[in-house]
Tab-separated table of N, CA and C in Angstrom:
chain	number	residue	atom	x	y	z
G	1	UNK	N	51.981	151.222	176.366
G	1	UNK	CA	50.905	150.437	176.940
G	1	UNK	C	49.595	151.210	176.905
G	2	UNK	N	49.841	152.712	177.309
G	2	UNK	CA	48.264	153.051	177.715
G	2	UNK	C	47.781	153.095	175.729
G	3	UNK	N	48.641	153.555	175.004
G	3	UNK	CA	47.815	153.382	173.460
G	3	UNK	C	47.460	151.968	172.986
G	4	UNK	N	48.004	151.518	173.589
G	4	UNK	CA	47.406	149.892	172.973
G	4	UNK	C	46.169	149.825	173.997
G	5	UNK	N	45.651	150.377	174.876
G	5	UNK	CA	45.111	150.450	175.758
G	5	UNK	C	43.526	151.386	175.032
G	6	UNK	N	44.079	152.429	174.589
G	6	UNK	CA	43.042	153.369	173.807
G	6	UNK	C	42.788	152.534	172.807
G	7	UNK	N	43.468	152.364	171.865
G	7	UNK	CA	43.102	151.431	170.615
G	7	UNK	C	42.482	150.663	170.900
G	8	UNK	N	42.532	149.976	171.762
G	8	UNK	CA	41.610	148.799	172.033
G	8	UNK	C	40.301	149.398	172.494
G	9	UNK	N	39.766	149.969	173.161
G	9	UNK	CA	39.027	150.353	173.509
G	9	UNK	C	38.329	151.537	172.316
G	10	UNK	N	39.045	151.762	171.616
G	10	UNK	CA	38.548	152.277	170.297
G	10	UNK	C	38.071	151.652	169.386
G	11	UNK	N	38.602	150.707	169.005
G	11	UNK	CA	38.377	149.564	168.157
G	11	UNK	C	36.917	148.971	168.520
G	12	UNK	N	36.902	148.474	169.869
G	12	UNK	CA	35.368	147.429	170.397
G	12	UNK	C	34.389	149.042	170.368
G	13	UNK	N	34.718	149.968	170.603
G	13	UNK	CA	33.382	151.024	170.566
G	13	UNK	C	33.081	150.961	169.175
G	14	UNK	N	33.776	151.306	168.107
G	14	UNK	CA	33.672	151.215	167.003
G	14	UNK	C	32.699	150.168	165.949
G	15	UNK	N	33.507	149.040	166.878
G	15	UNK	CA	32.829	147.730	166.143
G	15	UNK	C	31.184	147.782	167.210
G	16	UNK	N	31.522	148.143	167.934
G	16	UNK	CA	30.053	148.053	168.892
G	16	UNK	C	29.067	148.979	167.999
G	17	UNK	N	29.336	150.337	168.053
G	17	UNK	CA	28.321	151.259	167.155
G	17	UNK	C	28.036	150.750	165.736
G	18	UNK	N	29.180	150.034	165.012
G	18	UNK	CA	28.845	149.597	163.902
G	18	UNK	C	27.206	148.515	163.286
G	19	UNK	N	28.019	147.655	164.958
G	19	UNK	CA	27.336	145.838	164.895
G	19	UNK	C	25.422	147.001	165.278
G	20	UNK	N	25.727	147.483	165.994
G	20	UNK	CA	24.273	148.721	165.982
G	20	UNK	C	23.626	149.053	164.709
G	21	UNK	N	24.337	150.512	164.259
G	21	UNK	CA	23.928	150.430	162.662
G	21	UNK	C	23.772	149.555	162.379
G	22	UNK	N	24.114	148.059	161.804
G	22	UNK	CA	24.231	147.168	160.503
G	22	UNK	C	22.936	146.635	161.351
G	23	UNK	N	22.658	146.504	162.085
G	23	UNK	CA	21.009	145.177	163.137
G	23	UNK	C	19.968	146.466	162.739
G	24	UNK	N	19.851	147.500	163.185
G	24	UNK	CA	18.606	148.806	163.070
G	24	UNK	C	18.748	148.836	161.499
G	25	UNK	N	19.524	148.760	160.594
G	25	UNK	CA	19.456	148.659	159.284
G	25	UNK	C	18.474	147.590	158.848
G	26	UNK	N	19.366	146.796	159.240
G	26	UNK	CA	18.688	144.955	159.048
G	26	UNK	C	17.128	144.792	159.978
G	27	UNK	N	16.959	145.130	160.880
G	27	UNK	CA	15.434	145.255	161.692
G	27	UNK	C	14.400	146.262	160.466
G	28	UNK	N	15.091	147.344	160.170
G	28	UNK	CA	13.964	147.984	159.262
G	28	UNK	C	13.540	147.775	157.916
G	29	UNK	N	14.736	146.850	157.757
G	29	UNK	CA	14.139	146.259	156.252
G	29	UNK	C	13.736	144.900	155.968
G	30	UNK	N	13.183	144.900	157.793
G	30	UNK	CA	12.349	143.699	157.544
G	30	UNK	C	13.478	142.388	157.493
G	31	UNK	N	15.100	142.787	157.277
G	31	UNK	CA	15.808	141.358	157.133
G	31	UNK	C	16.178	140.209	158.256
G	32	UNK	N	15.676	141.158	160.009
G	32	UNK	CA	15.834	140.174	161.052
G	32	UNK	C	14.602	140.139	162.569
G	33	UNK	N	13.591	139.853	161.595
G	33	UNK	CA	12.590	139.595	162.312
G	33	UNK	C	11.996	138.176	162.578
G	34	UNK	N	11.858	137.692	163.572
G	34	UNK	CA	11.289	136.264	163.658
G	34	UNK	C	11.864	135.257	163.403
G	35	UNK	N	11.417	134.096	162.946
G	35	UNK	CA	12.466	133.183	162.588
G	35	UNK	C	13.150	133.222	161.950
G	36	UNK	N	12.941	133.584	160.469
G	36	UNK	CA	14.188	133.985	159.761
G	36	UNK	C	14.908	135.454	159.930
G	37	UNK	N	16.093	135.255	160.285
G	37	UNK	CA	16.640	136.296	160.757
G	37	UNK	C	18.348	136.449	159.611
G	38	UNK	N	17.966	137.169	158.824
G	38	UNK	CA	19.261	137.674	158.226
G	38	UNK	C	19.997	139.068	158.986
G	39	UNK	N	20.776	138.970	160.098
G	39	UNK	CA	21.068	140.478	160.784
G	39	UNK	C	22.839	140.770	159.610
G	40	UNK	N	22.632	141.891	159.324
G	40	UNK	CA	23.896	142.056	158.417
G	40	UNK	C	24.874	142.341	159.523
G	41	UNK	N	24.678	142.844	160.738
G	41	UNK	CA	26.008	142.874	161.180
G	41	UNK	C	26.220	141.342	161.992
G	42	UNK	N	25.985	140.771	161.600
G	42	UNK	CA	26.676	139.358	162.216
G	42	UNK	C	27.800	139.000	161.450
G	43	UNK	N	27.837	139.708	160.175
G	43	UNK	CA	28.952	139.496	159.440
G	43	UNK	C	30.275	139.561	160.083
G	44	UNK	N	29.946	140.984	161.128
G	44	UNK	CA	31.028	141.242	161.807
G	44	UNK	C	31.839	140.918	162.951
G	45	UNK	N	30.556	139.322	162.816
G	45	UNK	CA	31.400	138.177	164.133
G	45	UNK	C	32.728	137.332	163.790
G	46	UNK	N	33.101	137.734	162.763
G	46	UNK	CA	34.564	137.441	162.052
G	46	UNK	C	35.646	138.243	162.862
G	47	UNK	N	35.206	139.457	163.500
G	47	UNK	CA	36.360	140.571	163.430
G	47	UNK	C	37.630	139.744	164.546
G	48	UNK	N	37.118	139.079	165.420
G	48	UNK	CA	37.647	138.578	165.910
G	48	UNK	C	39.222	137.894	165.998
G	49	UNK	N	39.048	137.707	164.083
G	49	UNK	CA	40.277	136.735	163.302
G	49	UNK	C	41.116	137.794	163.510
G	50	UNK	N	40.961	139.326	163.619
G	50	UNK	CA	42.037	140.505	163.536
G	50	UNK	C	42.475	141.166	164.954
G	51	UNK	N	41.263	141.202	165.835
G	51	UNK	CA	41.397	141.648	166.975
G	51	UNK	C	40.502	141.164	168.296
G	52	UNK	N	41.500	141.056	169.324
G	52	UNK	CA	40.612	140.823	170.581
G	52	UNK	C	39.364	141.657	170.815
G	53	UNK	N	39.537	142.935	170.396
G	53	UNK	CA	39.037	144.245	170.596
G	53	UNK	C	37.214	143.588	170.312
G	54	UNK	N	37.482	142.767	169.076
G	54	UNK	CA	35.924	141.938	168.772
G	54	UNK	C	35.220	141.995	169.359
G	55	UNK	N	35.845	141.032	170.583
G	55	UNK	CA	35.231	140.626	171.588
G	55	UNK	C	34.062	141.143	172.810
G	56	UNK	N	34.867	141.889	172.979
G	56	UNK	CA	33.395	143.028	173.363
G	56	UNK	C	32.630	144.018	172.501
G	57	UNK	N	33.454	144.223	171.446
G	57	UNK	CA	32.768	144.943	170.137
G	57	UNK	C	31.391	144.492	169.953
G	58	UNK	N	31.882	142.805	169.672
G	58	UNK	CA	30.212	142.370	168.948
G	58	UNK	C	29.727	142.596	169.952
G	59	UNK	N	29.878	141.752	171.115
G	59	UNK	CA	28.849	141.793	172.277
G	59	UNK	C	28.482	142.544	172.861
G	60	UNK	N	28.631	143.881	173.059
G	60	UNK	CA	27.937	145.392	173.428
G	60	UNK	C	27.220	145.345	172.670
G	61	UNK	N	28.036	145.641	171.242
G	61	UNK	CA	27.175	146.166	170.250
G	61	UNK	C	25.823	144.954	169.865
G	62	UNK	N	25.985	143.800	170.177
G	62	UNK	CA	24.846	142.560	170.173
G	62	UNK	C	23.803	142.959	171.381
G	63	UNK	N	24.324	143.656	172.294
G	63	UNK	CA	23.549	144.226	173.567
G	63	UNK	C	22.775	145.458	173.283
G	64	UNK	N	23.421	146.389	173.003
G	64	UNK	CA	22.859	147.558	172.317
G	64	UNK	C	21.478	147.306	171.584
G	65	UNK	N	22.379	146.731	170.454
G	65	UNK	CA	21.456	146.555	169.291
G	65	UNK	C	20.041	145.974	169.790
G	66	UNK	N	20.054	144.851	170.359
G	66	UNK	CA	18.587	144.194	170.749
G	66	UNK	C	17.877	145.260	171.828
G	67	UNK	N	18.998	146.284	172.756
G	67	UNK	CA	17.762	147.201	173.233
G	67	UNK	C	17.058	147.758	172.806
G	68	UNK	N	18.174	148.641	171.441
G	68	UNK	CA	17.347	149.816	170.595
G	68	UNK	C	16.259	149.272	169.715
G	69	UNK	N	16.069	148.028	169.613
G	69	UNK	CA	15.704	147.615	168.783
G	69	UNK	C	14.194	146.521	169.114
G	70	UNK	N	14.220	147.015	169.956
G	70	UNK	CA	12.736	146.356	170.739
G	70	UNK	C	12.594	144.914	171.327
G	71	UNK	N	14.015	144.374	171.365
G	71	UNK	CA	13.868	143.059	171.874
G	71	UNK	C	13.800	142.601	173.585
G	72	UNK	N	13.283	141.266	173.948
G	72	UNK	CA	12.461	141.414	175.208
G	72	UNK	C	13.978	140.804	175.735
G	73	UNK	N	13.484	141.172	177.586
G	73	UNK	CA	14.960	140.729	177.700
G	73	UNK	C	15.550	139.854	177.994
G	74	UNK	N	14.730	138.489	177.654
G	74	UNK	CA	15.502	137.339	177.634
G	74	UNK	C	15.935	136.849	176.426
G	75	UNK	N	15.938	137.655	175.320
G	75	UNK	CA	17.069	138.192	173.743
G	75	UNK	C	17.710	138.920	174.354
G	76	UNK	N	17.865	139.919	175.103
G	76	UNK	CA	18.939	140.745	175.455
G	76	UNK	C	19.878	140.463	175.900
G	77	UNK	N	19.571	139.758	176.879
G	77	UNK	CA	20.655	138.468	177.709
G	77	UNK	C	20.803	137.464	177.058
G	78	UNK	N	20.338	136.263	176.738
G	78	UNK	CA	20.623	135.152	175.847
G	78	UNK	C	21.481	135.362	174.403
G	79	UNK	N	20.586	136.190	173.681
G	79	UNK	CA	21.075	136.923	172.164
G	79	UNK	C	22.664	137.602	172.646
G	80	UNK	N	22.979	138.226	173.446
G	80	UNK	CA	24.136	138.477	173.993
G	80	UNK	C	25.148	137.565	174.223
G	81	UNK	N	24.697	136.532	175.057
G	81	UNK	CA	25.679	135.625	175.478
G	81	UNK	C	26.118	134.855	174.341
G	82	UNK	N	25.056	134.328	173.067
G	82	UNK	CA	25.424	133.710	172.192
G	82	UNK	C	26.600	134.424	171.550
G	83	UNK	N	26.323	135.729	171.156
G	83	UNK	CA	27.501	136.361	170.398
G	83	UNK	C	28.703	136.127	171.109
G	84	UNK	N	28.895	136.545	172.528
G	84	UNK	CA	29.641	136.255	172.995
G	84	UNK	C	30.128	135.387	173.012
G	85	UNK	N	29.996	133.811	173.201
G	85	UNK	CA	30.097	132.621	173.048
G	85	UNK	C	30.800	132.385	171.824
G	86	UNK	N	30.180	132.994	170.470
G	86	UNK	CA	30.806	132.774	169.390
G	86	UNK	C	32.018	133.789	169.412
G	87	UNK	N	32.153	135.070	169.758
G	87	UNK	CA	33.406	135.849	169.608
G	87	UNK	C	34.653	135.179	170.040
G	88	UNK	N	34.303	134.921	171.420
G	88	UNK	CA	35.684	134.257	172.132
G	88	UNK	C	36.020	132.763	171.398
G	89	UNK	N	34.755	131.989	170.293
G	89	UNK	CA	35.136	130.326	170.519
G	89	UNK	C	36.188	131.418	168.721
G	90	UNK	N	35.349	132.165	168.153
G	90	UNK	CA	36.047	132.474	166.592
G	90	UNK	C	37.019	133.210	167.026
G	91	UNK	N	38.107	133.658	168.309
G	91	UNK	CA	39.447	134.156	168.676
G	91	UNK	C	40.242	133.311	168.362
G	92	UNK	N	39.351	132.011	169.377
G	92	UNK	CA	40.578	131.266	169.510
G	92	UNK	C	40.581	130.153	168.229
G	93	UNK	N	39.672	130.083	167.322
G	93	UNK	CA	39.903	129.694	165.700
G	93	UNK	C	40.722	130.447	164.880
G	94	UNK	N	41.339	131.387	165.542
G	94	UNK	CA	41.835	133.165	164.220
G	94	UNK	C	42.832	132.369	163.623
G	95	UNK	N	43.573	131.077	163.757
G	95	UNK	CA	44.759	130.740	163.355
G	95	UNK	C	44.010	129.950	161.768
G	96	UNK	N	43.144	129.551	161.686
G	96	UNK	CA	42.078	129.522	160.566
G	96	UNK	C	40.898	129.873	159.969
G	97	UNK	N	41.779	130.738	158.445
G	97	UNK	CA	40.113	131.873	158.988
G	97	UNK	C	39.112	131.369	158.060
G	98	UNK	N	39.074	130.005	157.774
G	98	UNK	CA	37.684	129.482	157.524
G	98	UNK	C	37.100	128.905	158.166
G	99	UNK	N	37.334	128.729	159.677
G	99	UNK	CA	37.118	128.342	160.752
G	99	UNK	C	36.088	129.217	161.899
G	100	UNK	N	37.037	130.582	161.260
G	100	UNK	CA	36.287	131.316	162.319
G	100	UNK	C	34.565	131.832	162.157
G	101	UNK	N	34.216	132.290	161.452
G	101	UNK	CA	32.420	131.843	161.159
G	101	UNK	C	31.850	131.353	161.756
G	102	UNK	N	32.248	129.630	162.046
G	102	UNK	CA	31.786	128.719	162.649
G	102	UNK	C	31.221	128.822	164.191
G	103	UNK	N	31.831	129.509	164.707
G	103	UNK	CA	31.255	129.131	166.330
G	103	UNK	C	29.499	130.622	166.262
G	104	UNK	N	30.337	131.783	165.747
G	104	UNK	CA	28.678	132.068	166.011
G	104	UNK	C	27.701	131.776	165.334
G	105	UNK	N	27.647	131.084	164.088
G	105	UNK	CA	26.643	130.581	163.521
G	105	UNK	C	26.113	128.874	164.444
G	106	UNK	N	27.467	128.206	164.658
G	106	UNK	CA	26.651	127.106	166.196
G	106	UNK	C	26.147	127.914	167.236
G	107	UNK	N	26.862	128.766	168.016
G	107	UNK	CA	26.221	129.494	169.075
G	107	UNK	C	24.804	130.212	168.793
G	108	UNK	N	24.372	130.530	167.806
G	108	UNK	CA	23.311	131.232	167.831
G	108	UNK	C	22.115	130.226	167.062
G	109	UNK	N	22.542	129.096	166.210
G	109	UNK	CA	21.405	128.155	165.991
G	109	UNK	C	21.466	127.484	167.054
G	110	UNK	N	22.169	127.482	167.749
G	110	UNK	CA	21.378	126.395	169.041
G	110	UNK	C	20.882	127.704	170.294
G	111	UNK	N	21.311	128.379	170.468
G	111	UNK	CA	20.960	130.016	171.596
G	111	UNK	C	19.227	129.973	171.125
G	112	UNK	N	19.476	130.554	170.232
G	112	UNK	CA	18.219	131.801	169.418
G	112	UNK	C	16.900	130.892	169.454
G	113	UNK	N	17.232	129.735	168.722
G	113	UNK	CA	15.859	128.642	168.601
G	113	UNK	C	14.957	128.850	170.006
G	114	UNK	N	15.949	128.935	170.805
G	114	UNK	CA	15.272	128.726	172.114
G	114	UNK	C	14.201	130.176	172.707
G	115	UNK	N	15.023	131.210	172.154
G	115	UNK	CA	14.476	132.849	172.742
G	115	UNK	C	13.042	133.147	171.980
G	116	UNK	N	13.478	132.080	170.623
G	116	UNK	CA	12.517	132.706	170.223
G	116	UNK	C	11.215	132.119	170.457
G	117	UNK	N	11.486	130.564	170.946
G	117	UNK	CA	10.324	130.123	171.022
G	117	UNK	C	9.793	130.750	172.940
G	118	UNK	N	10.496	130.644	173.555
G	118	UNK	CA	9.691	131.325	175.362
G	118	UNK	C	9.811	132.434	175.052
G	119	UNK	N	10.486	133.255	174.815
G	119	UNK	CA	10.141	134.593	174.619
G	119	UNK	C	9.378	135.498	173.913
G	120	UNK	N	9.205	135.046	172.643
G	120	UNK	CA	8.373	135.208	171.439
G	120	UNK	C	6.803	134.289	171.178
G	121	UNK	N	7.295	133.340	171.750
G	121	UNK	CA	5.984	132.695	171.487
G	121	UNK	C	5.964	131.851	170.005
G	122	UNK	N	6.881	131.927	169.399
G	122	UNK	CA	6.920	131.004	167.964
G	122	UNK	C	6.599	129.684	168.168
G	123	UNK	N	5.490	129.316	167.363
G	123	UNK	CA	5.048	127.902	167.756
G	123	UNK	C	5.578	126.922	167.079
G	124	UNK	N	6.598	127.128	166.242
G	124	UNK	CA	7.128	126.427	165.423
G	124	UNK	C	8.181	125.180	166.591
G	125	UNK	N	8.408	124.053	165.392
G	125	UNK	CA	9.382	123.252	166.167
G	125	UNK	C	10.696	123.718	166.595
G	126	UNK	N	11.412	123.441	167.297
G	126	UNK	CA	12.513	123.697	168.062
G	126	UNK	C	13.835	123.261	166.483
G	127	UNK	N	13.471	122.262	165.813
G	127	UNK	CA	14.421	121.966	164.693
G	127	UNK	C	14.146	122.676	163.464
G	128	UNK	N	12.808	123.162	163.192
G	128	UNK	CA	12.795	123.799	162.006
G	128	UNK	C	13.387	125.260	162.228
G	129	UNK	N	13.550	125.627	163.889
G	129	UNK	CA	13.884	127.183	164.314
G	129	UNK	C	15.003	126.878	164.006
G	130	UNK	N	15.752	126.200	164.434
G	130	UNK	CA	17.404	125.823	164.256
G	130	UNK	C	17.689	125.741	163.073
G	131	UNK	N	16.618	125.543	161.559
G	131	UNK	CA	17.039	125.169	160.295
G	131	UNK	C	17.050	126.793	159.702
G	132	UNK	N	16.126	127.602	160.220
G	132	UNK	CA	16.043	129.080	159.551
G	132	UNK	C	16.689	129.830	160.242
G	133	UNK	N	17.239	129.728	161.520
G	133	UNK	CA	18.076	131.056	162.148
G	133	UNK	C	19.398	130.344	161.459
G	134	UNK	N	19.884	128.899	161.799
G	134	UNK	CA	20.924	128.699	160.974
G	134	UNK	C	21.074	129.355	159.207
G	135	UNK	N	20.229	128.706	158.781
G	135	UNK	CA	20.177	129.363	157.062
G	135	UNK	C	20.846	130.992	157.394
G	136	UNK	N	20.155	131.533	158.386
G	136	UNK	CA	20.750	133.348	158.410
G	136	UNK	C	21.763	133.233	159.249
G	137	UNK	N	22.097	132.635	159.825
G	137	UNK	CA	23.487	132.669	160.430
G	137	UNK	C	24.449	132.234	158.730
G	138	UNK	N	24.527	131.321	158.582
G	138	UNK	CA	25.321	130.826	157.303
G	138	UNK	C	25.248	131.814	156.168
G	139	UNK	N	24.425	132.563	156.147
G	139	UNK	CA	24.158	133.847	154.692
G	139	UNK	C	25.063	134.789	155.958
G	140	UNK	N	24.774	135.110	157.400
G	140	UNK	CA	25.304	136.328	157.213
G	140	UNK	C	26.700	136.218	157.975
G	141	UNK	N	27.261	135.186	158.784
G	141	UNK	CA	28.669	134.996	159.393
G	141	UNK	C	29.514	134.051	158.047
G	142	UNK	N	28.991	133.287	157.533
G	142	UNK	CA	29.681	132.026	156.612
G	142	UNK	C	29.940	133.020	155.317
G	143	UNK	N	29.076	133.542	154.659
G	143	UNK	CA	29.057	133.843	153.513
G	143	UNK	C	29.586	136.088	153.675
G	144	UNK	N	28.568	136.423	154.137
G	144	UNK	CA	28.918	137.887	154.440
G	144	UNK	C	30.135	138.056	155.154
G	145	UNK	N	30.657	137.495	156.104
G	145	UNK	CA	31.183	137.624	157.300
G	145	UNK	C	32.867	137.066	156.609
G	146	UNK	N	32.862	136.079	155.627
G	146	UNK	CA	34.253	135.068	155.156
G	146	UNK	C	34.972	136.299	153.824
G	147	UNK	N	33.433	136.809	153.475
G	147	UNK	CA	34.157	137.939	152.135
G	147	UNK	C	34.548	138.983	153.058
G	148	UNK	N	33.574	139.710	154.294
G	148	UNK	CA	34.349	140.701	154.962
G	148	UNK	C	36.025	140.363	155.224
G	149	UNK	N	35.982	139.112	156.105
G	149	UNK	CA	37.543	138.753	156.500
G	149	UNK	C	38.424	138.788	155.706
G	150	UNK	N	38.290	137.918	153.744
G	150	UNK	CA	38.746	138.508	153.099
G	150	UNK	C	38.955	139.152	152.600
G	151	UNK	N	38.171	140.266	152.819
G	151	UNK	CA	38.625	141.976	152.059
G	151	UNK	C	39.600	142.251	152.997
G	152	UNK	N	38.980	142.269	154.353
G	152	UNK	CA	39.861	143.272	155.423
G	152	UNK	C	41.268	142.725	155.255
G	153	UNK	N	41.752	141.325	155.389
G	153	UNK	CA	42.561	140.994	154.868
G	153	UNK	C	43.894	141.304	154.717
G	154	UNK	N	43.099	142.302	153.562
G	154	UNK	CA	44.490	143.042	152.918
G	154	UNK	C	44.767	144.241	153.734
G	155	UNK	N	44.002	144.197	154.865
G	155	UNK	CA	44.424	145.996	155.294
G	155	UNK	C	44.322	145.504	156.931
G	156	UNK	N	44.872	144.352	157.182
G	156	UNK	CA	44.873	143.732	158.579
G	156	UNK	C	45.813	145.101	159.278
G	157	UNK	N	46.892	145.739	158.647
G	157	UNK	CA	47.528	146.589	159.229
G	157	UNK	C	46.594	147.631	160.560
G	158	UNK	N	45.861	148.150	159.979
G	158	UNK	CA	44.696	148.749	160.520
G	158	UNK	C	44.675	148.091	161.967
G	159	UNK	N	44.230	146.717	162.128
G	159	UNK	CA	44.274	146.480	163.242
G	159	UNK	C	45.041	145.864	164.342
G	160	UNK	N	46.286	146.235	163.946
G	160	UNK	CA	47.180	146.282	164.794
G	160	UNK	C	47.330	146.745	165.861
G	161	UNK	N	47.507	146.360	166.952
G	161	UNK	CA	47.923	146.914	168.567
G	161	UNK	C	49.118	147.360	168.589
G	162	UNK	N	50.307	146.697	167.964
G	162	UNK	CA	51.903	147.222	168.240
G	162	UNK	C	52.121	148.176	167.707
């Protein structure tokens, strides 16, 4: 018990420092600023299909990331909860893993539209925000996030608890 206990708690630090790196990567090259937001570690809102451990993985590391990273804190909190929202709805999809993608790319085009417009000040419409954070949700959970699941895939062993 207590190693399934470490592992787990190894695993979500892991994926937490990761989902970090891959956003401060993606913030400096300009790929998740403003409305259009391509963040590369959203890819890693899939992990879920392999392990519970996800679950707080992304969402620390979705917490983290928007501190280090200069965001105000009603992204810190909101941008958080969305991931969250999507980790736990793509758990309980893991039994189809073209399924799982799906909830944080809904959770965060309908979340984000909103942060960015009171928090940010984007004067844009509320539907065209939902058409470009979606577009980067779909490039980076649908498309980045479906080839991660299928690579890892083959090496699901790795994340095993038993």
């Amino acid at each position: 018990m207590k190693n399934k206990s470490i592992l787990f708690l190894t695993q979500a630090a892991m994926i937490a420092a990761l989902y970090v790196v891959l956003t401060y990567v993606s913030s400096m090259l300009g790929l998740a600023n403003f409305a259009i937001q391509l963040r590369l570690s959203e890819a890693l809102t899939i992990l879920p299909f392999f392990t519970a451990a996800a679950i707080p993985g992304v969402s620390v590391g979705c917490l983290l990331a928007n501190i280090v990273t200069g965001c105000s804190l009603l992204d810190i909190i909101f941008g958080t909860l969305a991931t969250l929202i999507g980790a736990i709805c793509s758990y309980a999809l893991r039994r189809n893993k073209f399924l799982v993608p799906l909830p944080p790319i809904a959770a965060n085009t309908i979340i984000v539209p909103w942060i960015l417009r009171i928090s940010y000040g984007i004067p844009d419409a509320i539907p065209f925000l939902m058409l470009t954070v979606g577009i980067g949700e779909i490039l980076s959970c649908g498309v980045l996030g479906l080839l991660l699941l299928l690579s890892l895939q083959k090496h699901k062993a790795v994340f095993s608890l038993s």
